[in-house]
RNA sequence: GCGCCCAUAGCUCAGCUGGAUAGAGUACCGCCCUCCGAAGGCGGGGGUCGCACGUUCGAAUCGUGUUGGGCGCGCCA
């Protein structure tokens, strides 16, 4: 048995090579040749089509159909080809032998989970950084889309032969964490009967009170302090009216740090651990896991921020103005220069981001992929600019933008506003529609397209729901195979002998669909578009359902029966593999 | 005002490295369970691919302009 389970012929690649040879024979050596093979839409156009003749017609000063004839004459023979035809303006249409399609069943059944994997990525090291939400509250449905997209993309890249590292960047250093710490402490003080008006621009959510309660239960009054100390240096009015300016909130934070001393770090650490744990747990239940949780604070602790800034300094890309330190990002096409160190000495988020990206590049990835919300697109030029300034190649950084998701319930927009604390969390969404529907709906759309998320549709256990449609196809195959009393291992060996029984148009189309799967995964990886896999699965499920309704599988003639069972078992395998890439389960029963 | 993204069937969207008659789901209408799961299938109507020019053998796809919508233009993250 010489065959390796994950090796199977790729017809597209195979024919491309043949056409390349033919082109060299027909065209002058210096002709620019781009071999393009497409799957045809109509059966009478064959299985694959090539437009090379039309491309070459002009430079060869011949009409396309004549060029096509020359190309066909020069085309080396292929054992997989039944016939070649010229059609239309000069398309060369290729017809596969039925046996070429039929033999694919054994590749699918023997490769199992590995079917669809390819060497496209050549083992290149790729980092995918996604979600990276501030650990200052629950993930909401916007993060959910980034999570679903990032996880699916990472899976698709891995299947296409990339060496993928999944990373979450933890913003544990910034002002937002201080605000959360302060918010929690204020709620804690309330539990100790110390009341000052809760700042409007602090975190309002119930989860803050929950954390305060936990601290109170564990440490009682240990962190209780007199309100006068807290409001020191703040206007008299703040005793009666809630703070709503950034300056006053910062003052409050500074006071809290002064009063609490080392205890501040405890509360800070407590809320961080709580939120991060909650986030990790939430994502795990969503089927999203990370290899690395990268701490922003560590960039400061390890001196990386200082080093990055010094590096820019030494290359003269920094200057002082108005007491702040600026990076000359306009040198690299940005709209304006950007502050890296504020007047008050604090580094900006951008500063640690420069250090983070420097670190990413020093880790030696062939490609670094950031998945951001589309509202951050204005941030791209400065980050790429910083990389260039550091002497790094910005082309290695790919930024995939994910547009917002808008929830619809009863045909109306569900209200969402982060600040007021009125937002739908990812957890609520999962509880309402389930993990599978949420994952599938999130990646059903192109990522750079706004997503209208129909909650009622996602919840409905009916034929309208595309998730169930695909899963149902899988369950149906399982059901048939469960009623068959044969040995599955035999089935895996048999189709080679019996596959010629599969010769109806529906069966040949299904076989071709299975053959298309590895190309589909490769395309999804190349285009950073997992939605391609979702569409493919719906089409495959559709063709299967149609086949199911037209053909009986458990027929008395054993060769026919086995051939058909091998076909639907292969379909099941591909459905399973594809759903897995999207983080959706493939149930045996529903 | 400047920059980025988007506009395709009533609705939600594929298709976009230029290719053959522009597709799917949904909604609407009509059929199919003595038969492996009807959460399924079959059939039908439904289009100026926002608009206008341009590039070419060929444009939903590329370019320019224009209209309409989203987002971004902080010493926030």
XYZ file of C-alpha atoms (C1' of nucleotides) in Angstrom, chain A residues 34 41-42 45 49 51 54 58 91 93 134 322 324 335-336 339 342-343 349 375-377 379 445-446 449-450 452 463-464 468-469 472 475-476 479-480 483 531 545-546 548-549 551-554 589-590, chain B residues 1-8 11-28 32 35-43 56-58 60 69-77:
98
model
C -1.482 33.409 -17.346
C -21.377 26.348 -14.899
C -23.093 24.262 -17.540
C -19.379 23.108 -21.421
C -12.679 25.557 -19.143
C -9.645 30.941 -21.941
C -8.562 34.230 -26.341
C -4.060 39.193 -30.029
C -13.060 28.559 -24.968
C -13.601 22.954 -22.664
C -10.469 45.094 26.100
C 3.476 70.773 22.664
C 4.359 65.399 23.526
C -3.101 61.975 7.173
C -1.302 63.451 10.159
C 1.483 61.021 19.348
C 1.636 62.181 25.839
C 2.407 65.440 27.562
C -1.945 52.824 22.834
C -14.088 51.248 12.463
C -10.326 50.946 12.980
C -9.452 51.265 9.320
C -5.440 53.134 12.046
C -21.434 36.887 4.772
C -18.276 38.333 3.334
C -19.947 43.350 4.264
C -22.356 44.593 6.909
C -27.828 41.685 9.193
C -36.217 24.549 6.605
C -35.574 28.284 6.492
C -30.047 23.056 9.886
C -30.171 22.550 6.168
C -29.701 17.824 8.294
C -27.752 13.527 9.856
C -29.653 11.999 6.942
C -29.426 7.679 9.392
C -29.161 5.738 6.143
C -29.949 1.250 8.685
C -17.786 32.412 3.726
C -31.026 16.487 -0.600
C -32.106 16.489 -4.202
C -31.802 11.732 -1.740
C -35.288 12.470 -2.960
C -32.694 7.902 -5.624
C -32.906 4.990 -3.250
C -29.645 3.883 -1.712
C -30.488 0.644 0.067
C -29.239 12.925 14.741
C -31.277 16.058 15.044
C -14.672 68.995 3.809
C -10.959 64.729 3.166
C -10.114 59.272 3.268
C -11.794 54.003 3.214
C -15.958 50.471 2.355
C -20.635 49.377 0.055
C -24.921 49.578 -3.896
C -27.094 42.837 -7.953
C -36.185 41.056 1.328
C -31.081 38.919 2.797
C -26.955 38.007 -0.167
C -23.275 35.052 -3.708
C -20.769 36.002 -8.255
C -15.958 40.774 -9.012
C -7.570 38.324 -10.786
C -12.922 40.818 -17.384
C -15.615 35.531 -20.429
C -20.572 31.613 -22.594
C -28.060 32.358 -21.087
C -26.372 37.041 -13.966
C -27.243 32.753 -9.429
C -28.880 31.043 -4.267
C -31.917 31.491 0.057
C -36.377 33.731 1.550
C -41.262 35.522 0.386
C -45.472 34.348 -3.131
C -44.696 15.273 -3.978
C -40.905 4.683 -0.373
C -33.642 5.030 3.481
C -35.694 11.378 8.367
C -41.049 16.338 4.612
C -35.764 20.250 9.374
C -36.584 17.448 2.492
C -37.687 17.620 -2.916
C -39.920 19.272 -7.874
C -42.070 23.242 -10.879
C -12.063 46.030 -25.379
C -13.331 40.940 -29.313
C -16.188 40.840 -24.585
C -22.145 43.015 -12.704
C -25.839 54.599 2.486
C -21.968 52.967 6.343
C -17.391 54.039 8.861
C -13.112 56.952 10.094
C -10.686 61.752 10.588
C -8.325 62.616 19.528
C -2.085 63.735 23.559
C -9.410 57.447 23.178
C -8.674 52.339 22.564
